[in-house]
GROMACS .gro file of C-alpha atoms in nm:
model
  281
    1MET     CA    1  12.809  11.470   3.817
    2ARG     CA    2  12.540  11.687   3.970
    3GLU     CA    3  12.551  11.710   4.349
    4GLN     CA    4  12.242  11.569   4.520
    5PRO     CA    5  12.064  11.753   4.807
    6ALA     CA    6  12.180  11.632   5.147
    7ASP     CA    7  11.828  11.548   5.263
    8GLN     CA    8  11.786  11.306   4.972
    9TYR     CA    9  11.981  11.052   5.173
   10ALA     CA   10  11.795  11.105   5.500
   11PRO     CA   11  11.691  10.771   5.654
   12GLN     CA   12  11.329  10.665   5.619
   13ARG     CA   13  11.122  10.720   5.933
   14ALA     CA   14  10.817  10.537   6.061
   15ARG     CA   15  10.500  10.741   6.093
   16GLY     CA   16  10.170  10.622   6.232
   17ALA     CA   17   9.841  10.747   6.374
   18GLY     CA   18   9.538  10.561   6.502
   19ARG     CA   19   9.202  10.678   6.638
   20LEU     CA   20   8.925  10.475   6.801
   21VAL     CA   21   8.588  10.606   6.926
   22THR     CA   22   8.326  10.389   7.096
   23LYS     CA   23   7.950  10.415   7.144
   24ALA     CA   24   7.695  10.229   7.355
   25PHE     CA   25   7.441  10.028   7.154
   26GLY     CA   26   7.225   9.730   7.251
   27GLY     CA   27   7.389   9.692   7.590
   28ARG     CA   28   7.736   9.654   7.435
   29THR     CA   29   8.030   9.874   7.346
   30ARG     CA   30   8.032   9.931   6.972
   31LEU     CA   31   8.258  10.104   6.723
   32ALA     CA   32   8.167  10.463   6.634
   33GLU     CA   33   8.482  10.586   6.459
   34PHE     CA   34   8.790  10.407   6.334
   35PHE     CA   35   9.103  10.548   6.169
   36GLN     CA   36   9.451  10.411   6.110
   37GLU     CA   37   9.740  10.545   5.908
   38GLY     CA   38  10.099  10.444   5.834
   39CYS     CA   39  10.256  10.189   6.070
   40ALA     CA   40   9.983  10.230   6.336
   41LYS     CA   41   9.718   9.957   6.316
   42ILE     CA   42   9.427   9.867   6.544
   43ARG     CA   43   9.258   9.528   6.568
   44LEU     CA   44   8.932   9.452   6.751
   45PRO     CA   45   8.909   9.082   6.842
   46GLU     CA   46   8.567   8.930   6.906
   47THR     CA   47   8.476   8.922   7.275
   48PHE     CA   48   8.203   8.741   7.467
   49SER     CA   49   8.128   9.031   7.698
   50PRO     CA   50   7.978   9.380   7.658
   51GLU     CA   51   8.332   9.521   7.675
   52MET     CA   52   8.541   9.604   7.368
   53GLU     CA   53   8.907   9.508   7.343
   54ALA     CA   54   9.148   9.691   7.113
   55ILE     CA   55   9.497   9.573   7.018
   56LEU     CA   56   9.743   9.835   6.897
   57ILE     CA   57  10.008   9.724   6.648
   58ASN     CA   58  10.321   9.899   6.526
   59THR     CA   59  10.391   9.729   6.191
   60SER     CA   60  10.737   9.887   6.166
   61GLY     CA   61  10.855   9.630   6.425
   62GLY     CA   62  11.005   9.885   6.661
   63LEU     CA   63  11.102  10.250   6.690
   64THR     CA   64  11.421  10.447   6.649
   65GLY     CA   65  11.521  10.812   6.636
   66GLY     CA   66  11.274  11.028   6.443
   67ASP     CA   67  10.987  10.775   6.437
   68VAL     CA   68  10.648  10.911   6.546
   69ILE     CA   69  10.329  10.730   6.653
   70GLU     CA   70  10.013  10.899   6.780
   71TRP     CA   71   9.717  10.717   6.936
   72SER     CA   72   9.377  10.872   7.016
   73VAL     CA   73   9.095  10.695   7.203
   74ALA     CA   74   8.754  10.825   7.307
   75ALA     CA   75   8.516  10.609   7.512
   76ALA     CA   76   8.160  10.738   7.501
   77ALA     CA   77   7.933  10.742   7.806
   78SER     CA   78   7.856  10.399   7.959
   79THR     CA   79   8.105  10.210   7.739
   80ARG     CA   80   8.387   9.981   7.848
   81LEU     CA   81   8.713   9.952   7.659
   82SER     CA   82   9.041   9.769   7.722
   83ILE     CA   83   9.346   9.862   7.514
   84THR     CA   84   9.663   9.660   7.485
   85THR     CA   85   9.945   9.601   7.237
   86GLN     CA   86  10.027   9.303   7.019
   87ALA     CA   87  10.377   9.272   7.166
   88ASN     CA   88  10.647   9.459   7.353
   89GLU     CA   89  10.735   9.791   7.192
   90LYS     CA   90  11.106   9.788   7.110
   91ILE     CA   91  11.305  10.111   7.108
   92TYR     CA   92  11.627  10.061   6.915
   93LYS     CA   93  11.953  10.256   6.905
   94ALA     CA   94  11.900  10.606   6.767
   95ALA     CA   95  12.164  10.742   6.530
   96ALA     CA   96  11.996  11.083   6.552
   97ASP     CA   97  11.677  11.246   6.684
   98THR     CA   98  11.425  11.093   6.926
   99ALA     CA   99  11.134  10.853   6.879
  100SER     CA  100  10.800  10.995   6.991
  101VAL     CA  101  10.488  10.812   7.112
  102SER     CA  102  10.186  11.013   7.226
  103THR     CA  103   9.850  10.886   7.350
  104HIS     CA  104   9.535  11.089   7.421
  105ILE     CA  105   9.246  10.915   7.596
  106THR     CA  106   8.900  11.062   7.669
  107VAL     CA  107   8.662  10.873   7.899
  108GLY     CA  108   8.294  10.970   7.903
  109GLU     CA  109   8.043  10.971   8.187
  110GLY     CA  110   8.013  10.630   8.350
  111ALA     CA  111   8.261  10.481   8.101
  112SER     CA  112   8.569  10.271   8.173
  113VAL     CA  113   8.903  10.254   7.992
  114HIS     CA  114   9.187  10.019   8.082
  115TRP     CA  115   9.516  10.120   7.918
  116LEU     CA  116   9.727   9.802   7.932
  117PRO     CA  117  10.014   9.806   7.681
  118GLN     CA  118  10.279   9.538   7.714
  119GLU     CA  119  10.628   9.633   7.826
  120THR     CA  120  10.847   9.881   7.640
  121ILE     CA  121  11.200   9.751   7.585
  122LEU     CA  122  11.478  10.009   7.563
  123PHE     CA  123  11.797   9.904   7.388
  124ASP     CA  124  12.137  10.061   7.442
  125GLN     CA  125  12.157  10.419   7.306
  126ALA     CA  126  11.780  10.430   7.247
  127SER     CA  127  11.604  10.765   7.258
  128LEU     CA  128  11.231  10.793   7.336
  129THR     CA  129  10.986  11.062   7.443
  130ARG     CA  130  10.648  10.928   7.551
  131ARG     CA  131  10.337  11.120   7.654
  132LEU     CA  132  10.002  11.011   7.800
  133ASP     CA  133   9.715  11.263   7.830
  134VAL     CA  134   9.384  11.151   7.982
  135ASP     CA  135   9.059  11.345   8.018
  136LEU     CA  136   8.804  11.187   8.252
  137SER     CA  137   8.442  11.264   8.333
  138GLU     CA  138   8.314  11.286   8.689
  139ASN     CA  139   8.206  10.922   8.729
  140SER     CA  140   8.438  10.747   8.482
  141GLU     CA  141   8.699  10.480   8.556
  142PHE     CA  142   9.056  10.467   8.428
  143LEU     CA  143   9.331  10.210   8.477
  144ALA     CA  144   9.678  10.245   8.327
  145VAL     CA  145   9.999  10.045   8.335
  146GLU     CA  146  10.333  10.137   8.183
  147ALA     CA  147  10.624   9.894   8.221
  148VAL     CA  148  10.979   9.944   8.097
  149LEU     CA  149  11.268   9.700   8.054
  150LEU     CA  150  11.623   9.835   8.030
  151GLY     CA  151  11.734   9.569   7.785
  152ARG     CA  152  11.655   9.197   7.801
  153LYS     CA  153  11.856   9.034   8.074
  154ALA     CA  154  11.808   8.684   7.933
  155MET     CA  155  11.972   8.802   7.610
  156GLY     CA  156  12.266   8.957   7.794
  157GLU     CA  157  12.158   9.309   7.699
  158ALA     CA  158  12.224   9.621   7.905
  159VAL     CA  159  12.139   9.987   7.856
  160THR     CA  160  12.453  10.188   7.923
  161PHE     CA  161  12.360  10.516   7.756
  162GLY     CA  162  12.037  10.655   7.623
  163PHE     CA  163  11.745  10.891   7.669
  164PHE     CA  164  11.395  10.820   7.801
  165ARG     CA  165  11.131  11.072   7.902
  166ASP     CA  166  10.780  10.977   8.015
  167ARG     CA  167  10.509  11.237   8.084
  168TRP     CA  168  10.159  11.168   8.226
  169ARG     CA  169   9.875  11.416   8.272
  170VAL     CA  170   9.537  11.293   8.401
  171ARG     CA  171   9.246  11.535   8.441
  172ARG     CA  172   8.895  11.488   8.573
  173ASP     CA  173   8.637  11.740   8.454
  174GLY     CA  174   8.926  11.958   8.339
  175GLN     CA  175   9.104  11.958   8.675
  176LEU     CA  176   9.448  11.801   8.700
  177ILE     CA  177   9.441  11.503   8.939
  178HIS     CA  178   9.768  11.331   8.852
  179ALA     CA  179  10.097  11.432   8.689
  180GLU     CA  180  10.418  11.237   8.636
  181GLU     CA  181  10.754  11.322   8.483
  182MET     CA  182  11.032  11.066   8.442
  183LYS     CA  183  11.360  11.127   8.268
  184PHE     CA  184  11.671  10.916   8.214
  185GLU     CA  185  11.946  11.085   8.015
  186GLY     CA  186  12.306  10.997   7.949
  187GLU     CA  187  12.459  10.723   8.164
  188ILE     CA  188  12.140  10.526   8.232
  189GLU     CA  189  12.321  10.223   8.374
  190ARG     CA  190  12.498  10.437   8.633
  191LEU     CA  191  12.184  10.635   8.717
  192SER     CA  192  11.976  10.321   8.770
  193GLN     CA  193  12.221  10.194   9.033
  194ALA     CA  194  12.125  10.472   9.275
  195ALA     CA  195  11.908  10.365   9.570
  196ALA     CA  196  11.669  10.655   9.504
  197VAL     CA  197  11.623  10.541   9.144
  198LEU     CA  198  11.615  10.163   9.081
  199SER     CA  199  11.886  10.018   9.309
  200GLY     CA  200  12.026   9.828   9.014
  201GLN     CA  201  11.692   9.683   8.896
  202VAL     CA  202  11.634   9.694   8.521
  203ALA     CA  203  11.257   9.631   8.498
  204PHE     CA  204  11.003   9.873   8.644
  205ALA     CA  205  10.636   9.962   8.617
  206THR     CA  206  10.372  10.207   8.734
  207LEU     CA  207  10.006  10.117   8.779
  208PHE     CA  208   9.746  10.390   8.817
  209TYR     CA  209   9.376  10.356   8.895
  210THR     CA  210   9.107  10.612   8.956
  211GLY     CA  211   8.738  10.541   8.977
  212PRO     CA  212   8.448  10.443   9.202
  213LEU     CA  213   8.617  10.120   9.320
  214ALA     CA  214   8.941  10.278   9.443
  215GLU     CA  215   8.864  10.245   9.815
  216ALA     CA  216   8.733   9.889   9.782
  217LEU     CA  217   9.023   9.770   9.567
  218PHE     CA  218   9.303   9.907   9.785
  219PRO     CA  219   9.297   9.641  10.064
  220ARG     CA  220   9.275   9.366   9.802
  221LEU     CA  221   9.569   9.519   9.619
  222ARG     CA  222   9.779   9.532   9.936
  223GLN     CA  223   9.686   9.172  10.013
  224CYS     CA  224   9.796   9.071   9.662
  225LEU     CA  225  10.131   9.249   9.694
  226ASP     CA  226  10.192   9.113  10.045
  227GLY     CA  227  10.107   8.760   9.931
  228GLU     CA  228  10.338   8.774   9.629
  229ALA     CA  229  10.615   8.920   9.845
  230GLY     CA  230  10.640   8.605  10.056
  231GLY     CA  231  10.971   8.420  10.061
  232ALA     CA  232  11.270   8.552   9.870
  233SER     CA  233  11.077   8.768   9.625
  234PRO     CA  234  11.312   8.945   9.381
  235TRP     CA  235  11.090   9.246   9.320
  236THR     CA  236  11.038   9.558   9.531
  237GLY     CA  237  10.752   9.803   9.533
  238GLY     CA  238  10.459   9.951   9.715
  239ALA     CA  239  10.110  10.094   9.679
  240SER     CA  240   9.940  10.411   9.797
  241HIS     CA  241   9.582  10.540   9.804
  242TRP     CA  242   9.455  10.895   9.835
  243ASN     CA  243   9.200  11.129   9.677
  244GLY     CA  244   9.031  10.846   9.488
  245LYS     CA  245   9.354  10.724   9.327
  246LEU     CA  246   9.559  10.406   9.358
  247ILE     CA  247   9.925  10.406   9.253
  248VAL     CA  248  10.161  10.109   9.248
  249ARG     CA  249  10.537  10.127   9.185
  250LEU     CA  250  10.725   9.807   9.106
  251ALA     CA  251  11.086   9.724   9.022
  252ALA     CA  252  11.244   9.387   8.945
  253PRO     CA  253  11.573   9.239   8.820
  254ASP     CA  254  11.420   9.128   8.487
  255GLY     CA  255  11.102   9.120   8.286
  256PHE     CA  256  10.996   8.773   8.402
  257ALA     CA  257  11.011   8.871   8.771
  258LEU     CA  258  10.823   9.193   8.696
  259ARG     CA  259  10.540   9.015   8.515
  260LYS     CA  260  10.508   8.767   8.799
  261ILE     CA  261  10.381   9.046   9.026
  262LEU     CA  262  10.246   9.283   8.761
  263THR     CA  263   9.992   9.037   8.619
  264PRO     CA  264   9.806   8.960   8.946
  265ALA     CA  265   9.818   9.327   9.049
  266ILE     CA  266   9.652   9.429   8.721
  267SER     CA  267   9.387   9.159   8.770
  268VAL     CA  268   9.302   9.300   9.115
  269LEU     CA  269   9.261   9.651   8.971
  270ARG     CA  270   9.038   9.502   8.700
  271ASN     CA  271   8.817   9.365   8.979
  272GLY     CA  272   8.921   9.006   8.909
  273THR     CA  273   8.934   9.018   8.530
  274PRO     CA  274   9.263   8.875   8.399
  275VAL     CA  275   9.503   9.061   8.172
  276PRO     CA  276   9.420   9.055   7.799
  277LYS     CA  277   9.487   8.716   7.637
  278VAL     CA  278   9.745   8.864   7.401
  279TRP     CA  279   9.973   8.910   7.705
  280ASN     CA  280  10.006   8.530   7.725
  281ILE     CA  281  10.076   8.462   7.357
   0.00000   0.00000   0.00000
């Protein structure tokens, strides 16, 4: 019997790429370019406002080692775009290699982009590298949220070992205005117990806003956080404001507690607009 090449039995990997470009036409945000390939799909539900909403879908149902998804979004001048996901992105145990998700967003002059994916759920022994690159114009607005759950507490899940790296780079007119690097590797459960990390919390999120409303939104944001912190609130966090940026860090014992504070905080940074409806489905 003839010996088969070793790579013939390599596991199938998910591959996907999606690109969305907007334009301003007739006082509304319209579609200029649209591309989707592999497991990456984009849906544009009908809205009753000048803003466009895009829903990103990973039809593979989750990611594991070696899977790759790339998203690209460009909002033309004077357009408004909100981007979310159909559901939580699930990162499953990786037998080998690392899953990769990269997103590149360009925001034109006077345009606004709200990057609002639902939570990413890491399972035990998952491996994920995620990257967000944003290029802003001088007077554009950008809001981003990234939330992570280390397993689903209600399902009795825990992340003991794994790998997670998250990299953000935000530039305005080519100048770097914000950079983040997060890395969990190895004994994630032990690392997350440290007071300087998560103090045992398993759900955490970062919100980032930069734009013309930063100074006006900050006191409202603090009021929202202070109001939700009343009583025996299970979450911890804080907000800061400098150089035209707002940053919020939140941590909670589970996804439900995190959403309870995350949802109103996002609404404040959207100047009163609620989170996308798909978050409540």
